[in-house]
PDB file of C-alpha atoms in Angstrom:
ATOM      1  CA  MET A   1       5.783 -16.078 -19.003  1.00 32.00           C
ATOM      2  CA  ARG A   2       6.424 -16.819 -15.858  1.00 40.00           C
ATOM      3  CA  ARG A   3       7.671 -14.207 -13.126  1.00 44.00           C
ATOM      4  CA  ASP A   4      11.214 -15.010 -10.825  1.00 47.00           C
ATOM      5  CA  MET A   5       9.563 -12.891  -8.054  1.00 45.00           C
ATOM      6  CA  ARG A   6      12.508 -13.547  -5.549  1.00 53.00           C
ATOM      7  CA  HIS A   7      12.580 -10.125  -5.607  1.00 80.00           C
ATOM      8  CA  THR A   8       9.951  -9.007  -4.750  1.00 93.00           C
ATOM      9  CA  SER A   9       9.888  -6.986  -0.848  1.00 96.00           C
ATOM     10  CA  ILE A  10       7.202  -7.332   1.945  1.00 97.00           C
ATOM     11  CA  MET A  11       6.280  -4.091   3.172  1.00 98.00           C
ATOM     12  CA  GLY A  12       5.336  -3.900   6.745  1.00 97.00           C
ATOM     13  CA  VAL A  13       1.913  -1.674   7.865  1.00 96.00           C
ATOM     14  CA  LEU A  14       2.909   0.136  10.974  1.00 95.00           C
ATOM     15  CA  ASN A  15      -0.601   2.198  11.975  1.00 93.00           C
ATOM     16  CA  VAL A  16       0.328   4.491  14.907  1.00 93.00           C
ATOM     17  CA  THR A  17      -3.404   5.658  14.662  1.00 86.00           C
ATOM     18  CA  PRO A  18      -6.379   4.587  17.007  1.00 80.00           C
ATOM     19  CA  ASP A  19      -8.842   4.517  14.042  1.00 61.00           C
ATOM     20  CA  SER A  20      -7.469   2.536  11.270  1.00 60.00           C
ATOM     21  CA  PHE A  21      -9.865   0.349  10.085  1.00 57.00           C
ATOM     22  CA  SER A  22      -7.509  -2.929  10.595  1.00 60.00           C
ATOM     23  CA  ASP A  23      -5.825  -2.512  13.857  1.00 57.00           C
ATOM     24  CA  GLY A  24      -6.612   1.288  14.845  1.00 58.00           C
ATOM     25  CA  GLY A  25      -5.653   1.714  18.119  1.00 69.00           C
ATOM     26  CA  ARG A  26      -3.061  -1.192  18.732  1.00 79.00           C
ATOM     27  CA  TRP A  27       0.524   1.018  17.868  1.00 76.00           C
ATOM     28  CA  THR A  28      -0.262   4.104  19.231  1.00 81.00           C
ATOM     29  CA  ASP A  29       2.052   3.988  21.708  1.00 90.00           C
ATOM     30  CA  PRO A  30       6.019   4.556  20.543  1.00 91.00           C
ATOM     31  CA  GLU A  31       7.396   2.151  22.370  1.00 94.00           C
ATOM     32  CA  ALA A  32       5.142  -0.847  21.562  1.00 93.00           C
ATOM     33  CA  ALA A  33       5.187   0.805  17.582  1.00 94.00           C
ATOM     34  CA  VAL A  34       8.672   0.014  17.257  1.00 96.00           C
ATOM     35  CA  ALA A  35       8.149  -3.414  18.705  1.00 96.00           C
ATOM     36  CA  HIS A  36       5.866  -3.834  16.555  1.00 96.00           C
ATOM     37  CA  ALA A  37       7.911  -3.194  13.553  1.00 96.00           C
ATOM     38  CA  ARG A  38      10.441  -5.167  14.918  1.00 97.00           C
ATOM     39  CA  THR A  39       8.898  -8.072  14.779  1.00 97.00           C
ATOM     40  CA  LEU A  40       7.964  -7.392  11.313  1.00 97.00           C
ATOM     41  CA  LEU A  41      10.960  -7.324  10.024  1.00 97.00           C
ATOM     42  CA  ALA A  42      12.011 -10.415  12.127  1.00 97.00           C
ATOM     43  CA  GLN A  43       9.416 -12.192  10.111  1.00 97.00           C
ATOM     44  CA  GLY A  44      10.864 -11.611   7.319  1.00 96.00           C
ATOM     45  CA  ALA A  45       9.472  -7.696   5.941  1.00 97.00           C
ATOM     46  CA  ASP A  46      11.948  -6.072   4.201  1.00 96.00           C
ATOM     47  CA  LEU A  47      10.525  -2.717   5.053  1.00 96.00           C
ATOM     48  CA  VAL A  48       8.330  -0.919   7.617  1.00 98.00           C
ATOM     49  CA  ASP A  49       5.490   1.489   6.342  1.00 97.00           C
ATOM     50  CA  VAL A  50       4.437   4.083   9.187  1.00 97.00           C
ATOM     51  CA  GLY A  51       1.221   5.867   8.796  1.00 95.00           C
ATOM     52  CA  GLY A  52      -0.237   8.713  11.035  1.00 94.00           C
ATOM     53  CA  GLU A  53      -3.015   9.169   9.617  1.00 93.00           C
ATOM     54  CA  SER A  54      -6.129   6.614   8.894  1.00 84.00           C
ATOM     55  CA  THR A  55      -7.837   6.994   5.458  1.00 80.00           C
ATOM     56  CA  ARG A  56     -10.739   4.426   6.413  1.00 72.00           C
ATOM     57  CA  PRO A  57     -14.626   5.808   5.333  1.00 69.00           C
ATOM     58  CA  GLY A  58     -15.905   8.411   7.459  1.00 65.00           C
ATOM     59  CA  SER A  59     -12.191   9.011   9.378  1.00 69.00           C
ATOM     60  CA  THR A  60     -11.558  12.623  10.905  1.00 78.00           C
ATOM     61  CA  ARG A  61      -7.930  13.873   9.166  1.00 86.00           C
ATOM     62  CA  PRO A  62      -5.669  14.932  12.175  1.00 91.00           C
ATOM     63  CA  SER A  63      -3.930  18.057  12.337  1.00 95.00           C
ATOM     64  CA  GLU A  64      -0.940  18.183  10.923  1.00 96.00           C
ATOM     65  CA  GLN A  65       1.334  18.464  14.171  1.00 97.00           C
ATOM     66  CA  GLU A  66      -0.765  15.392  15.221  1.00 95.00           C
ATOM     67  CA  GLU A  67      -0.014  13.776  12.911  1.00 96.00           C
ATOM     68  CA  LEU A  68       4.109  14.806  13.524  1.00 97.00           C
ATOM     69  CA  GLU A  69       3.828  13.905  17.629  1.00 95.00           C
ATOM     70  CA  ARG A  70       2.164  10.118  16.123  1.00 95.00           C
ATOM     71  CA  VAL A  71       4.921   9.189  13.378  1.00 97.00           C
ATOM     72  CA  LEU A  72       8.137  11.211  14.232  1.00 97.00           C
ATOM     73  CA  PRO A  73       9.130   9.116  17.879  1.00 97.00           C
ATOM     74  CA  VAL A  74       8.233   5.579  15.740  1.00 97.00           C
ATOM     75  CA  VAL A  75      10.518   7.072  12.579  1.00 98.00           C
ATOM     76  CA  SER A  76      13.624   8.263  14.511  1.00 98.00           C
ATOM     77  CA  ALA A  77      13.995   5.201  16.803  1.00 97.00           C
ATOM     78  CA  LEU A  78      13.218   2.731  13.665  1.00 97.00           C
ATOM     79  CA  ALA A  79      15.900   4.574  11.311  1.00 97.00           C
ATOM     80  CA  ALA A  80      18.911   5.170  14.602  1.00 97.00           C
ATOM     81  CA  GLU A  81      18.351   1.162  14.381  1.00 96.00           C
ATOM     82  CA  GLY A  82      19.207   0.758  10.244  1.00 96.00           C
ATOM     83  CA  CYS A  83      15.273  -0.518   9.570  1.00 96.00           C
ATOM     84  CA  ALA A  84      14.554   0.933   6.206  1.00 97.00           C
ATOM     85  CA  VAL A  85      11.182   2.914   6.828  1.00 98.00           C
ATOM     86  CA  SER A  86       8.627   4.386   4.669  1.00 98.00           C
ATOM     87  CA  ILE A  87       6.266   7.435   5.614  1.00 98.00           C
ATOM     88  CA  ASP A  88       2.502   7.351   4.570  1.00 97.00           C
ATOM     89  CA  THR A  89       1.721  10.380   4.448  1.00 97.00           C
ATOM     90  CA  MET A  90      -0.043  13.112   2.315  1.00 96.00           C
ATOM     91  CA  ARG A  91       1.534  15.921   3.592  1.00 97.00           C
ATOM     92  CA  ALA A  92       5.001  17.588   2.361  1.00 98.00           C
ATOM     93  CA  PRO A  93       5.533  18.614   6.467  1.00 98.00           C
ATOM     94  CA  VAL A  94       5.446  15.113   7.276  1.00 98.00           C
ATOM     95  CA  ALA A  95       6.944  14.095   4.616  1.00 98.00           C
ATOM     96  CA  GLU A  96      10.112  16.158   5.149  1.00 98.00           C
ATOM     97  CA  ALA A  97      10.408  15.997   8.999  1.00 98.00           C
ATOM     98  CA  ALA A  98      10.244  11.744   8.051  1.00 98.00           C
ATOM     99  CA  LEU A  99      13.048  11.856   5.683  1.00 98.00           C
ATOM    100  CA  GLN A 100      14.733  13.875   7.791  1.00 98.00           C
ATOM    101  CA  ALA A 101      14.201  11.432  10.449  1.00 98.00           C
ATOM    102  CA  GLY A 102      15.716   8.713   8.627  1.00 98.00           C
ATOM    103  CA  ALA A 103      12.638   7.138   6.094  1.00 98.00           C
ATOM    104  CA  VAL A 104      13.837   6.122   2.980  1.00 97.00           C
ATOM    105  CA  LEU A 105      10.676   6.251   1.136  1.00 98.00           C
ATOM    106  CA  VAL A 106       7.449   8.263   1.042  1.00 98.00           C
ATOM    107  CA  ASN A 107       3.539   6.338   0.734  1.00 98.00           C
ATOM    108  CA  ASP A 108       1.234   9.402  -0.511  1.00 97.00           C
ATOM    109  CA  VAL A 109      -2.333   7.669  -0.615  1.00 95.00           C
ATOM    110  CA  SER A 110      -3.189  11.158  -3.015  1.00 95.00           C
ATOM    111  CA  GLY A 111      -0.235  10.683  -5.706  1.00 95.00           C
ATOM    112  CA  GLY A 112       0.627  14.423  -5.003  1.00 96.00           C
ATOM    113  CA  LEU A 113      -2.648  15.479  -5.383  1.00 94.00           C
ATOM    114  CA  GLY A 114      -3.004  16.212  -1.838  1.00 94.00           C
ATOM    115  CA  ASP A 115      -0.590  18.088  -1.138  1.00 96.00           C
ATOM    116  CA  PRO A 116       0.623  20.444  -4.060  1.00 94.00           C
ATOM    117  CA  ALA A 117       3.992  20.781  -2.134  1.00 97.00           C
ATOM    118  CA  MET A 118       4.339  17.134  -1.898  1.00 98.00           C
ATOM    119  CA  GLY A 119       6.134  16.890  -6.044  1.00 97.00           C
ATOM    120  CA  GLU A 120       8.683  19.459  -5.537  1.00 97.00           C
ATOM    121  CA  LEU A 121       9.894  18.263  -2.043  1.00 98.00           C
ATOM    122  CA  VAL A 122      10.442  14.757  -3.542  1.00 98.00           C
ATOM    123  CA  ALA A 123      12.129  16.116  -6.188  1.00 98.00           C
ATOM    124  CA  ALA A 124      14.366  18.385  -3.827  1.00 98.00           C
ATOM    125  CA  THR A 125      15.124  15.159  -1.976  1.00 98.00           C
ATOM    126  CA  GLY A 126      15.501  13.010  -3.724  1.00 97.00           C
ATOM    127  CA  ALA A 127      13.452  10.187  -2.323  1.00 97.00           C
ATOM    128  CA  ARG A 128      11.413   7.096  -3.725  1.00 98.00           C
ATOM    129  CA  TYR A 129       7.912   7.817  -3.990  1.00 98.00           C
ATOM    130  CA  VAL A 130       4.505   5.853  -4.001  1.00 98.00           C
ATOM    131  CA  VAL A 131       2.133   7.262  -6.520  1.00 98.00           C
ATOM    132  CA  MET A 132      -1.307   5.675  -5.402  1.00 97.00           C
ATOM    133  CA  HIS A 133      -4.008   6.353  -7.904  1.00 97.00           C
ATOM    134  CA  TRP A 134      -6.350   8.386  -6.353  1.00 93.00           C
ATOM    135  CA  ARG A 135      -9.237  10.366  -6.566  1.00 90.00           C
ATOM    136  CA  GLY A 136     -10.198  11.969  -3.067  1.00 83.00           C
ATOM    137  CA  LEU A 137     -10.387  11.210   0.330  1.00 71.00           C
ATOM    138  CA  LEU A 138     -13.617   8.349   1.010  1.00 60.00           C
ATOM    139  CA  SER A 139     -15.378  10.448   2.963  1.00 61.00           C
ATOM    140  CA  ASP A 140     -15.241  12.786  -0.378  1.00 63.00           C
ATOM    141  CA  PRO A 141     -18.560  12.018  -2.427  1.00 53.00           C
ATOM    142  CA  ALA A 142     -16.612  13.380  -5.746  1.00 53.00           C
ATOM    143  CA  ALA A 143     -14.466  10.024  -4.906  1.00 61.00           C
ATOM    144  CA  ARG A 144     -16.731   8.446  -7.385  1.00 73.00           C
ATOM    145  CA  HIS A 145     -17.043   4.610  -8.113  1.00 79.00           C
ATOM    146  CA  HIS A 146     -17.299   4.707 -12.130  1.00 88.00           C
ATOM    147  CA  TYR A 147     -15.099   3.430 -14.036  1.00 94.00           C
ATOM    148  CA  ASP A 148     -15.992   2.296 -17.820  1.00 94.00           C
ATOM    149  CA  ASP A 149     -12.325   0.219 -17.452  1.00 97.00           C
ATOM    150  CA  VAL A 150     -11.294   0.095 -14.026  1.00 97.00           C
ATOM    151  CA  VAL A 151      -7.634  -1.459 -15.248  1.00 98.00           C
ATOM    152  CA  GLN A 152      -7.374   1.247 -18.236  1.00 98.00           C
ATOM    153  CA  GLU A 153      -8.193   4.578 -16.635  1.00 97.00           C
ATOM    154  CA  VAL A 154      -6.035   3.855 -13.740  1.00 98.00           C
ATOM    155  CA  CYS A 155      -3.272   3.735 -15.512  1.00 98.00           C
ATOM    156  CA  ARG A 156      -4.216   6.159 -17.772  1.00 98.00           C
ATOM    157  CA  GLU A 157      -4.931   7.992 -14.479  1.00 96.00           C
ATOM    158  CA  LEU A 158      -1.548   6.710 -13.216  1.00 98.00           C
ATOM    159  CA  GLY A 159       0.118   7.960 -15.453  1.00 98.00           C
ATOM    160  CA  ASP A 160      -0.996  12.048 -15.911  1.00 97.00           C
ATOM    161  CA  ARG A 161       0.135  12.365 -12.165  1.00 97.00           C
ATOM    162  CA  VAL A 162       3.756  10.399 -13.363  1.00 98.00           C
ATOM    163  CA  GLU A 163       3.487  12.694 -15.760  1.00 98.00           C
ATOM    164  CA  ALA A 164       3.057  15.537 -13.803  1.00 97.00           C
ATOM    165  CA  LEU A 165       5.396  14.870 -11.439  1.00 98.00           C
ATOM    166  CA  LEU A 166       8.165  14.756 -13.544  1.00 98.00           C
ATOM    167  CA  GLY A 167       7.192  18.098 -14.889  1.00 97.00           C
ATOM    168  CA  GLN A 168       8.160  18.964 -10.838  1.00 97.00           C
ATOM    169  CA  GLY A 169      11.413  17.630 -11.709  1.00 98.00           C
ATOM    170  CA  VAL A 170      11.021  14.871  -9.842  1.00 98.00           C
ATOM    171  CA  ARG A 171      13.115  11.776 -11.313  1.00 98.00           C
ATOM    172  CA  GLN A 172      11.245   8.813 -12.983  1.00 97.00           C
ATOM    173  CA  GLU A 173      13.355   6.333 -11.060  1.00 97.00           C
ATOM    174  CA  GLN A 174      12.244   7.860  -7.715  1.00 98.00           C
ATOM    175  CA  LEU A 175       8.888   6.414  -8.810  1.00 98.00           C
ATOM    176  CA  VAL A 176       6.766   3.363  -7.496  1.00 98.00           C
ATOM    177  CA  LEU A 177       3.009   3.084  -8.708  1.00 98.00           C
ATOM    178  CA  ASP A 178       0.061   1.655  -7.045  1.00 98.00           C
ATOM    179  CA  PRO A 179      -3.059   1.274  -8.352  1.00 98.00           C
ATOM    180  CA  GLY A 180      -5.143   1.681  -5.332  1.00 97.00           C
ATOM    181  CA  PHE A 181      -6.758  -1.150  -4.220  1.00 96.00           C
ATOM    182  CA  GLY A 182     -10.513  -0.098  -2.526  1.00 92.00           C
ATOM    183  CA  PHE A 183      -9.761   3.528  -2.884  1.00 92.00           C
ATOM    184  CA  SER A 184     -12.585   4.785  -5.155  1.00 90.00           C
ATOM    185  CA  LYS A 185     -13.347   1.308  -6.447  1.00 93.00           C
ATOM    186  CA  ASP A 186     -16.215  -1.288  -5.726  1.00 91.00           C
ATOM    187  CA  ALA A 187     -15.491  -4.733  -5.240  1.00 92.00           C
ATOM    188  CA  ALA A 188     -16.085  -5.913  -8.971  1.00 94.00           C
ATOM    189  CA  HIS A 189     -13.117  -3.264  -9.637  1.00 95.00           C
ATOM    190  CA  ASN A 190     -10.773  -4.416  -7.580  1.00 96.00           C
ATOM    191  CA  TRP A 191     -11.207  -8.008  -8.600  1.00 97.00           C
ATOM    192  CA  GLN A 192     -10.640  -6.320 -12.281  1.00 97.00           C
ATOM    193  CA  LEU A 193      -7.566  -4.674 -11.010  1.00 98.00           C
ATOM    194  CA  LEU A 194      -5.853  -7.648  -9.690  1.00 98.00           C
ATOM    195  CA  ALA A 195      -6.976  -9.634 -12.564  1.00 98.00           C
ATOM    196  CA  GLY A 196      -5.260  -6.838 -15.275  1.00 98.00           C
ATOM    197  CA  LEU A 197      -2.396  -6.003 -12.419  1.00 98.00           C
ATOM    198  CA  ASP A 198       0.196  -7.400 -15.361  1.00 97.00           C
ATOM    199  CA  ARG A 199      -1.145  -3.963 -17.363  1.00 98.00           C
ATOM    200  CA  VAL A 200      -0.224  -1.588 -14.408  1.00 98.00           C
ATOM    201  CA  VAL A 201       3.478  -2.982 -14.254  1.00 97.00           C
ATOM    202  CA  ALA A 202       3.651  -2.645 -17.848  1.00 97.00           C
ATOM    203  CA  LEU A 203       3.398   0.702 -17.948  1.00 97.00           C
ATOM    204  CA  GLY A 204       6.881  -0.132 -17.359  1.00 97.00           C
ATOM    205  CA  LEU A 205       7.651   1.511 -13.140  1.00 98.00           C
ATOM    206  CA  PRO A 206       7.537  -0.586 -10.267  1.00 97.00           C
ATOM    207  CA  VAL A 207       4.226  -1.196  -8.881  1.00 98.00           C
ATOM    208  CA  LEU A 208       3.353  -1.808  -4.739  1.00 98.00           C
ATOM    209  CA  VAL A 209       0.145  -3.871  -3.809  1.00 98.00           C
ATOM    210  CA  GLY A 210      -1.934  -3.109  -0.684  1.00 97.00           C
ATOM    211  CA  THR A 211      -4.802  -5.494  -1.390  1.00 97.00           C
ATOM    212  CA  SER A 212      -4.475  -6.259   2.839  1.00 96.00           C
ATOM    213  CA  ARG A 213      -6.863  -6.921   5.047  1.00 93.00           C
ATOM    214  CA  LYS A 214      -9.471  -4.860   2.286  1.00 92.00           C
ATOM    215  CA  ARG A 215     -12.743  -5.312   2.485  1.00 90.00           C
ATOM    216  CA  PHE A 216     -12.949  -6.889  -1.068  1.00 93.00           C
ATOM    217  CA  LEU A 217     -10.993 -10.100   0.404  1.00 94.00           C
ATOM    218  CA  GLY A 218     -13.891 -10.401   3.299  1.00 91.00           C
ATOM    219  CA  ARG A 219     -16.427 -11.356   1.027  1.00 86.00           C
ATOM    220  CA  LEU A 220     -15.650 -14.487  -0.560  1.00 85.00           C
ATOM    221  CA  ALA A 221     -17.500 -17.827  -2.517  1.00 64.00           C
ATOM    222  CA  PRO A 222     -16.611 -20.168   0.819  1.00 56.00           C
ATOM    223  CA  GLN A 223     -18.435 -17.350   2.953  1.00 52.00           C
ATOM    224  CA  ALA A 224     -21.806 -17.365   0.247  1.00 47.00           C
ATOM    225  CA  HIS A 225     -23.709 -18.398   3.093  1.00 45.00           C
ATOM    226  CA  GLN A 226     -23.916 -14.818   4.900  1.00 49.00           C
ATOM    227  CA  ALA A 227     -26.516 -12.479   3.434  1.00 40.00           C
ATOM    228  CA  PRO A 228     -25.721  -9.910   0.511  1.00 48.00           C
ATOM    229  CA  GLU A 229     -26.512  -7.265   3.086  1.00 51.00           C
ATOM    230  CA  GLY A 230     -24.384  -9.068   5.808  1.00 62.00           C
ATOM    231  CA  GLU A 231     -21.127  -7.627   7.327  1.00 76.00           C
ATOM    232  CA  PRO A 232     -17.980  -9.509   5.639  1.00 83.00           C
ATOM    233  CA  SER A 233     -15.361 -11.263   7.721  1.00 87.00           C
ATOM    234  CA  PRO A 234     -13.464  -8.996  10.022  1.00 87.00           C
ATOM    235  CA  PRO A 235     -10.036  -7.614   8.896  1.00 89.00           C
ATOM    236  CA  ALA A 236      -7.904 -10.070  10.851  1.00 88.00           C
ATOM    237  CA  ASP A 237      -9.800 -12.950   9.290  1.00 90.00           C
ATOM    238  CA  ARG A 238      -8.642 -11.549   5.805  1.00 93.00           C
ATOM    239  CA  ASP A 239      -4.985 -12.621   5.821  1.00 95.00           C
ATOM    240  CA  ALA A 240      -5.178 -15.751   3.803  1.00 95.00           C
ATOM    241  CA  ALA A 241      -6.901 -13.845   1.463  1.00 96.00           C
ATOM    242  CA  THR A 242      -4.369 -11.026   1.414  1.00 97.00           C
ATOM    243  CA  ALA A 243      -1.434 -13.435   1.286  1.00 97.00           C
ATOM    244  CA  ALA A 244      -3.271 -15.133  -2.071  1.00 97.00           C
ATOM    245  CA  THR A 245      -3.708 -11.774  -3.715  1.00 97.00           C
ATOM    246  CA  SER A 246       0.284 -10.847  -2.780  1.00 97.00           C
ATOM    247  CA  LEU A 247       1.251 -14.313  -4.498  1.00 96.00           C
ATOM    248  CA  LEU A 248      -0.700 -13.441  -7.778  1.00 96.00           C
ATOM    249  CA  ALA A 249       0.534  -9.581  -6.795  1.00 96.00           C
ATOM    250  CA  ALA A 250       3.958 -11.521  -7.592  1.00 94.00           C
ATOM    251  CA  GLN A 251       3.376 -13.438  -9.882  1.00 92.00           C
ATOM    252  CA  ALA A 252       2.024  -9.908 -12.232  1.00 95.00           C
ATOM    253  CA  GLY A 253       5.457  -8.427 -11.580  1.00 94.00           C
ATOM    254  CA  ALA A 254       4.888  -6.525  -8.626  1.00 96.00           C
ATOM    255  CA  TRP A 255       7.900  -4.855  -7.124  1.00 97.00           C
ATOM    256  CA  ALA A 256       6.495  -4.742  -3.318  1.00 97.00           C
ATOM    257  CA  VAL A 257       3.231  -5.808  -1.561  1.00 98.00           C
ATOM    258  CA  ARG A 258       2.094  -4.008   1.661  1.00 98.00           C
ATOM    259  CA  VAL A 259       0.725  -6.548   4.359  1.00 97.00           C
ATOM    260  CA  HIS A 260      -0.730  -6.019   7.830  1.00 95.00           C
ATOM    261  CA  GLU A 261       0.592  -9.357   8.556  1.00 96.00           C
ATOM    262  CA  VAL A 262       3.740 -10.727   7.187  1.00 97.00           C
ATOM    263  CA  PRO A 263       3.824 -14.951   7.823  1.00 97.00           C
ATOM    264  CA  PRO A 264       0.779 -15.338   5.601  1.00 97.00           C
ATOM    265  CA  THR A 265       2.251 -13.557   2.853  1.00 97.00           C
ATOM    266  CA  ARG A 266       6.452 -14.308   3.439  1.00 97.00           C
ATOM    267  CA  ASP A 267       5.123 -18.565   2.870  1.00 96.00           C
ATOM    268  CA  ALA A 268       3.530 -17.833   0.174  1.00 96.00           C
ATOM    269  CA  LEU A 269       5.909 -15.957  -1.935  1.00 95.00           C
ATOM    270  CA  VAL A 270       8.425 -18.914  -0.166  1.00 94.00           C
ATOM    271  CA  VAL A 271       6.659 -21.754  -1.707  1.00 92.00           C
ATOM    272  CA  TRP A 272       6.649 -20.110  -5.445  1.00 87.00           C
ATOM    273  CA  ARG A 273      10.319 -19.514  -4.942  1.00 87.00           C
ATOM    274  CA  MET A 274      11.148 -23.047  -4.359  1.00 89.00           C
ATOM    275  CA  THR A 275       8.534 -24.614  -7.138  1.00 89.00           C
ATOM    276  CA  GLN A 276      10.142 -22.477  -9.137  1.00 84.00           C
ATOM    277  CA  GLU A 277      13.574 -23.095  -7.840  1.00 86.00           C
ATOM    278  CA  ALA A 278      13.068 -26.650  -8.315  1.00 91.00           C
ATOM    279  CA  ASP A 279      11.181 -26.666 -11.507  1.00 85.00           C
ATOM    280  CA  ASP A 280      14.699 -24.695 -12.646  1.00 86.00           C
ATOM    281  CA  ALA A 281      16.858 -27.810 -11.231  1.00 86.00           C
ATOM    282  CA  ARG A 282      14.900 -30.219 -13.385  1.00 84.00           C
TER     283      ARG A 282
END
């Protein structure tokens, strides 16, 4: 069944970190970060996701105070301009401060496992909350890549997190699911998850898809001349592939897609919308 993706939102990524895998260090200055957020919005982003901690493999966690110092000036400035802001954090105190500064959504890659206080905070504030599939920090050997059926297991583990959060008083209408592309998953798992994304959507909650510039998009068939042990293409060269996965996500029923570069995804979604409208008019 064809889905109308006109309501699939675009979340623009704003990393205010020195070490993110894709654009670390570019937006650490608050004024530069706010200017970039304005660009993302002008290009078609519906909300901006501000993050002060890198989750790339091998990254060192900042202190809570350092994370606060990175994100709060940016969140406050954007909220004051009327921008819809989400805060990308695993820490309840950072989420709380960002919500008080005007953020409207908490994007937690740990799904509440990184800070036991997160569920209670979200319940108390009533904020929208993204629950990502997570098996631990990427630097943690316990965050294993083994799956017998990656789609089934991701769905089950997300369901477990939803039940736990509901038990903490979070309302179902606050929750958004994220299958966690690239987190405790190898390339084959990511492709299988993308192919089975409709099963995640079928869980009945809004779904956020974040494939943008992920490593598995750096090894595509046209690059088959590269040696298997060679490095994938640079992150900034993966935006066309990101747009393709954004379109597939929208087709599967995703609520939103999270991207670093807005125009390619915006254009991909507009092309599909215009094709649908032309088909409907026949």
